[in-house]
Amino acid sequence: MPAEIIYDVPKLNEQLSWFKDIPVVSNFTQPQCLDNYYQMKMELTRLIIEEVKSLKAEIN
């Protein structure tokens, strides 16, 4: 039995009227996003290096 798509335009329009826009909580600029990205990348790199050193110390 094949599926059938039924368009009930009045019903769809009614349902669309229920939706509300998501309010803007904060605006970010591209430089702010990039700064955050690079900061996180540096912190994760530092964390990985520290963990690798710690694991190497345990092995020795």
mmCIF file of N, CA, C and O in Angstrom:
data_model
loop_
_atom_site.group_PDB
_atom_site.id
_atom_site.type_symbol
_atom_site.label_atom_id
_atom_site.label_comp_id
_atom_site.label_asym_id
_atom_site.label_seq_id
_atom_site.Cartn_x
_atom_site.Cartn_y
_atom_site.Cartn_z
ATOM 1 N N MET A 1 0.846 -1.168 0.000
ATOM 2 C CA MET A 1 0.000 0.000 0.000
ATOM 3 C C MET A 1 0.897 1.239 0.000
ATOM 4 O O MET A 1 1.615 1.486 0.965
ATOM 5 N N PRO A 2 0.888 2.029 -1.056
ATOM 6 C CA PRO A 2 1.761 3.205 -1.120
ATOM 7 C C PRO A 2 1.280 4.310 -0.187
ATOM 8 O O PRO A 2 0.088 4.431 0.098
ATOM 9 N N ALA A 3 2.241 5.092 0.267
ATOM 10 C CA ALA A 3 1.902 6.228 1.124
ATOM 11 C C ALA A 3 1.309 7.343 0.278
ATOM 12 O O ALA A 3 1.602 7.487 -0.897
ATOM 13 N N GLU A 4 0.465 8.128 0.885
ATOM 14 C CA GLU A 4 -0.168 9.231 0.177
ATOM 15 C C GLU A 4 -0.027 10.491 1.021
ATOM 16 O O GLU A 4 -0.273 10.481 2.227
ATOM 17 N N ILE A 5 0.417 11.550 0.389
ATOM 18 C CA ILE A 5 0.543 12.834 1.084
ATOM 19 C C ILE A 5 -0.714 13.643 0.799
ATOM 20 O O ILE A 5 -1.086 13.847 -0.352
ATOM 21 N N ILE A 6 -1.344 14.074 1.861
ATOM 22 C CA ILE A 6 -2.576 14.848 1.720
ATOM 23 C C ILE A 6 -2.292 16.260 2.213
ATOM 24 O O ILE A 6 -1.815 16.461 3.334
ATOM 25 N N TYR A 7 -2.556 17.225 1.370
ATOM 26 C CA TYR A 7 -2.354 18.619 1.737
ATOM 27 C C TYR A 7 -3.687 19.232 2.129
ATOM 28 O O TYR A 7 -4.576 19.414 1.308
ATOM 29 N N ASP A 8 -3.824 19.531 3.380
ATOM 30 C CA ASP A 8 -5.008 20.232 3.874
ATOM 31 C C ASP A 8 -4.549 21.660 4.170
ATOM 32 O O ASP A 8 -4.130 21.983 5.280
ATOM 33 N N VAL A 9 -4.573 22.503 3.143
ATOM 34 C CA VAL A 9 -4.009 23.845 3.241
ATOM 35 C C VAL A 9 -4.617 24.647 4.385
ATOM 36 O O VAL A 9 -3.876 25.262 5.166
ATOM 37 N N PRO A 10 -5.927 24.688 4.562
ATOM 38 C CA PRO A 10 -6.468 25.451 5.699
ATOM 39 C C PRO A 10 -5.936 24.937 7.044
ATOM 40 O O PRO A 10 -5.593 25.723 7.926
ATOM 41 N N LYS A 11 -5.844 23.626 7.185
ATOM 42 C CA LYS A 11 -5.337 23.054 8.445
ATOM 43 C C LYS A 11 -3.861 23.408 8.632
ATOM 44 O O LYS A 11 -3.424 23.759 9.733
ATOM 45 N N LEU A 12 -3.074 23.322 7.547
ATOM 46 C CA LEU A 12 -1.657 23.677 7.637
ATOM 47 C C LEU A 12 -1.484 25.147 8.006
ATOM 48 O O LEU A 12 -0.648 25.491 8.848
ATOM 49 N N ASN A 13 -2.268 26.015 7.408
ATOM 50 C CA ASN A 13 -2.187 27.443 7.737
ATOM 51 C C ASN A 13 -2.564 27.700 9.193
ATOM 52 O O ASN A 13 -1.968 28.536 9.859
ATOM 53 N N GLU A 14 -3.541 26.971 9.676
ATOM 54 C CA GLU A 14 -3.925 27.110 11.086
ATOM 55 C C GLU A 14 -2.767 26.702 11.984
ATOM 56 O O GLU A 14 -2.433 27.390 12.944
ATOM 57 N N GLN A 15 -2.147 25.575 11.666
ATOM 58 C CA GLN A 15 -1.029 25.093 12.483
ATOM 59 C C GLN A 15 0.159 26.050 12.409
ATOM 60 O O GLN A 15 0.836 26.281 13.408
ATOM 61 N N LEU A 16 0.405 26.614 11.236
ATOM 62 C CA LEU A 16 1.504 27.568 11.107
ATOM 63 C C LEU A 16 1.285 28.800 11.960
ATOM 64 O O LEU A 16 2.240 29.406 12.445
ATOM 65 N N SER A 17 0.034 29.169 12.175
ATOM 66 C CA SER A 17 -0.256 30.350 12.987
ATOM 67 C C SER A 17 0.098 30.118 14.468
ATOM 68 O O SER A 17 0.230 31.071 15.225
ATOM 69 N N TRP A 18 0.253 28.866 14.863
ATOM 70 C CA TRP A 18 0.605 28.557 16.251
ATOM 71 C C TRP A 18 2.083 28.818 16.538
ATOM 72 O O TRP A 18 2.472 29.000 17.689
ATOM 73 N N PHE A 19 2.906 28.799 15.499
ATOM 74 C CA PHE A 19 4.343 28.940 15.682
ATOM 75 C C PHE A 19 4.708 30.374 16.029
ATOM 76 O O PHE A 19 4.107 31.322 15.539
ATOM 77 N N LYS A 20 5.700 30.518 16.879
ATOM 78 C CA LYS A 20 6.221 31.832 17.246
ATOM 79 C C LYS A 20 7.708 31.856 16.910
ATOM 80 O O LYS A 20 8.386 30.829 16.971
ATOM 81 N N ASP A 21 8.212 33.032 16.575
ATOM 82 C CA ASP A 21 9.637 33.174 16.320
ATOM 83 C C ASP A 21 10.409 32.946 17.619
ATOM 84 O O ASP A 21 9.942 33.306 18.712
ATOM 85 N N ILE A 22 11.568 32.359 17.483
ATOM 86 C CA ILE A 22 12.437 32.169 18.638
ATOM 87 C C ILE A 22 13.066 33.520 18.960
ATOM 88 O O ILE A 22 13.657 34.153 18.082
ATOM 89 N N PRO A 23 12.952 33.975 20.204
ATOM 90 C CA PRO A 23 13.509 35.295 20.532
ATOM 91 C C PRO A 23 15.037 35.273 20.496
ATOM 92 O O PRO A 23 15.675 34.258 20.794
ATOM 93 N N VAL A 24 15.606 36.397 20.111
ATOM 94 C CA VAL A 24 17.057 36.536 20.090
ATOM 95 C C VAL A 24 17.522 36.730 21.521
ATOM 96 O O VAL A 24 17.073 37.646 22.219
ATOM 97 N N VAL A 25 18.390 35.853 21.970
ATOM 98 C CA VAL A 25 18.917 35.942 23.326
ATOM 99 C C VAL A 25 20.145 36.844 23.338
ATOM 100 O O VAL A 25 20.334 37.664 24.222
ATOM 101 N N SER A 26 20.969 36.667 22.325
ATOM 102 C CA SER A 26 22.186 37.460 22.231
ATOM 103 C C SER A 26 22.642 37.471 20.786
ATOM 104 O O SER A 26 22.440 36.505 20.050
ATOM 105 N N ASN A 27 23.259 38.550 20.388
ATOM 106 C CA ASN A 27 23.803 38.639 19.038
ATOM 107 C C ASN A 27 25.312 38.427 19.089
ATOM 108 O O ASN A 27 25.995 39.011 19.930
ATOM 109 N N PHE A 28 25.819 37.598 18.210
ATOM 110 C CA PHE A 28 27.245 37.353 18.135
ATOM 111 C C PHE A 28 27.746 37.806 16.781
ATOM 112 O O PHE A 28 27.100 37.576 15.761
ATOM 113 N N THR A 29 28.898 38.416 16.804
ATOM 114 C CA THR A 29 29.520 38.787 15.541
ATOM 115 C C THR A 29 30.445 37.654 15.119
ATOM 116 O O THR A 29 30.831 36.804 15.933
ATOM 117 N N GLN A 30 30.798 37.649 13.857
ATOM 118 C CA GLN A 30 31.691 36.597 13.376
ATOM 119 C C GLN A 30 33.033 36.629 14.102
ATOM 120 O O GLN A 30 33.539 35.568 14.490
ATOM 121 N N PRO A 31 33.645 37.803 14.331
ATOM 122 C CA PRO A 31 34.911 37.803 15.085
ATOM 123 C C PRO A 31 34.766 37.212 16.495
ATOM 124 O O PRO A 31 35.659 36.516 16.971
ATOM 125 N N GLN A 32 33.640 37.468 17.152
ATOM 126 C CA GLN A 32 33.429 36.892 18.484
ATOM 127 C C GLN A 32 33.362 35.370 18.407
ATOM 128 O O GLN A 32 33.913 34.668 19.256
ATOM 129 N N CYS A 33 32.669 34.853 17.400
ATOM 130 C CA CYS A 33 32.569 33.401 17.234
ATOM 131 C C CYS A 33 33.935 32.797 16.947
ATOM 132 O O CYS A 33 34.292 31.758 17.500
ATOM 133 N N LEU A 34 34.693 33.438 16.082
ATOM 134 C CA LEU A 34 36.032 32.930 15.755
ATOM 135 C C LEU A 34 36.954 32.986 16.970
ATOM 136 O O LEU A 34 37.736 32.061 17.212
ATOM 137 N N ASP A 35 36.875 34.078 17.729
ATOM 138 C CA ASP A 35 37.677 34.176 18.957
ATOM 139 C C ASP A 35 37.348 33.030 19.907
ATOM 140 O O ASP A 35 38.240 32.400 20.483
ATOM 141 N N ASN A 36 36.061 32.763 20.080
ATOM 142 C CA ASN A 36 35.632 31.678 20.955
ATOM 143 C C ASN A 36 36.137 30.331 20.437
ATOM 144 O O ASN A 36 36.630 29.504 21.201
ATOM 145 N N TYR A 37 36.022 30.121 19.133
ATOM 146 C CA TYR A 37 36.483 28.864 18.525
ATOM 147 C C TYR A 37 37.975 28.652 18.784
ATOM 148 O O TYR A 37 38.397 27.581 19.226
ATOM 149 N N TYR A 38 38.786 29.679 18.510
ATOM 150 C CA TYR A 38 40.230 29.527 18.669
ATOM 151 C C TYR A 38 40.623 29.386 20.140
ATOM 152 O O TYR A 38 41.557 28.656 20.474
ATOM 153 N N GLN A 39 39.911 30.058 21.026
ATOM 154 C CA GLN A 39 40.172 29.909 22.456
ATOM 155 C C GLN A 39 39.905 28.470 22.902
ATOM 156 O O GLN A 39 40.708 27.861 23.604
ATOM 157 N N MET A 40 38.781 27.920 22.479
ATOM 158 C CA MET A 40 38.448 26.535 22.835
ATOM 159 C C MET A 40 39.459 25.569 22.229
ATOM 160 O O MET A 40 39.879 24.603 22.876
ATOM 161 N N LYS A 41 39.861 25.826 21.003
ATOM 162 C CA LYS A 41 40.837 24.966 20.337
ATOM 163 C C LYS A 41 42.162 24.964 21.097
ATOM 164 O O LYS A 41 42.759 23.902 21.313
ATOM 165 N N MET A 42 42.614 26.148 21.540
ATOM 166 C CA MET A 42 43.868 26.228 22.308
ATOM 167 C C MET A 42 43.746 25.500 23.638
ATOM 168 O O MET A 42 44.657 24.784 24.056
ATOM 169 N N GLU A 43 42.617 25.676 24.312
ATOM 170 C CA GLU A 43 42.431 25.020 25.609
ATOM 171 C C GLU A 43 42.379 23.499 25.463
ATOM 172 O O GLU A 43 42.935 22.765 26.285
ATOM 173 N N LEU A 44 41.699 23.023 24.437
ATOM 174 C CA LEU A 44 41.635 21.574 24.219
ATOM 175 C C LEU A 44 43.002 21.015 23.841
ATOM 176 O O LEU A 44 43.384 19.926 24.294
ATOM 177 N N THR A 45 43.753 21.742 23.041
ATOM 178 C CA THR A 45 45.100 21.307 22.678
ATOM 179 C C THR A 45 45.971 21.208 23.925
ATOM 180 O O THR A 45 46.693 20.227 24.119
ATOM 181 N N ARG A 46 45.888 22.228 24.791
ATOM 182 C CA ARG A 46 46.653 22.223 26.038
ATOM 183 C C ARG A 46 46.252 21.033 26.917
ATOM 184 O O ARG A 46 47.100 20.328 27.467
ATOM 185 N N LEU A 47 44.960 20.781 27.013
ATOM 186 C CA LEU A 47 44.464 19.674 27.818
ATOM 187 C C LEU A 47 44.976 18.339 27.273
ATOM 188 O O LEU A 47 45.422 17.466 28.038
ATOM 189 N N ILE A 48 44.940 18.165 25.968
ATOM 190 C CA ILE A 48 45.414 16.913 25.365
ATOM 191 C C ILE A 48 46.902 16.735 25.614
ATOM 192 O O ILE A 48 47.348 15.637 25.976
ATOM 193 N N ILE A 49 47.677 17.808 25.462
ATOM 194 C CA ILE A 49 49.120 17.718 25.704
ATOM 195 C C ILE A 49 49.396 17.334 27.150
ATOM 196 O O ILE A 49 50.235 16.465 27.430
ATOM 197 N N GLU A 50 48.685 17.936 28.085
ATOM 198 C CA GLU A 50 48.861 17.606 29.499
ATOM 199 C C GLU A 50 48.509 16.138 29.771
ATOM 200 O O GLU A 50 49.207 15.455 30.524
ATOM 201 N N GLU A 51 47.429 15.659 29.186
ATOM 202 C CA GLU A 51 47.022 14.268 29.403
ATOM 203 C C GLU A 51 48.033 13.293 28.809
ATOM 204 O O GLU A 51 48.328 12.255 29.396
ATOM 205 N N VAL A 52 48.553 13.610 27.632
ATOM 206 C CA VAL A 52 49.561 12.750 27.010
ATOM 207 C C VAL A 52 50.809 12.698 27.892
ATOM 208 O O VAL A 52 51.373 11.626 28.124
ATOM 209 N N LYS A 53 51.231 13.859 28.409
ATOM 210 C CA LYS A 53 52.391 13.889 29.317
ATOM 211 C C LYS A 53 52.117 13.041 30.558
ATOM 212 O O LYS A 53 52.979 12.290 31.018
ATOM 213 N N SER A 54 50.910 13.157 31.100
ATOM 214 C CA SER A 54 50.537 12.399 32.297
ATOM 215 C C SER A 54 50.564 10.899 32.016
ATOM 216 O O SER A 54 51.077 10.117 32.828
ATOM 217 N N LEU A 55 50.045 10.492 30.870
ATOM 218 C CA LEU A 55 50.049 9.060 30.517
ATOM 219 C C LEU A 55 51.458 8.553 30.279
ATOM 220 O O LEU A 55 51.800 7.443 30.690
ATOM 221 N N LYS A 56 52.299 9.361 29.664
ATOM 222 C CA LYS A 56 53.693 8.961 29.442
ATOM 223 C C LYS A 56 54.421 8.807 30.770
ATOM 224 O O LYS A 56 55.227 7.892 30.940
ATOM 225 N N ALA A 57 54.115 9.700 31.725
ATOM 226 C CA ALA A 57 54.751 9.635 33.047
ATOM 227 C C ALA A 57 54.332 8.356 33.771
ATOM 228 O O ALA A 57 55.131 7.748 34.485
ATOM 229 N N GLU A 58 53.076 7.932 33.598
ATOM 230 C CA GLU A 58 52.596 6.712 34.241
ATOM 231 C C GLU A 58 53.273 5.489 33.665
ATOM 232 O O GLU A 58 53.522 4.509 34.368
ATOM 233 N N ILE A 59 53.561 5.527 32.359
ATOM 234 C CA ILE A 59 54.201 4.393 31.703
ATOM 235 C C ILE A 59 55.638 4.234 32.180
ATOM 236 O O ILE A 59 56.123 3.126 32.378
ATOM 237 N N ASN A 60 56.328 5.359 32.381
ATOM 238 C CA ASN A 60 57.742 5.311 32.788
ATOM 239 C C ASN A 60 57.865 5.096 34.237
ATOM 240 O O ASN A 60 57.755 4.900 35.166
#
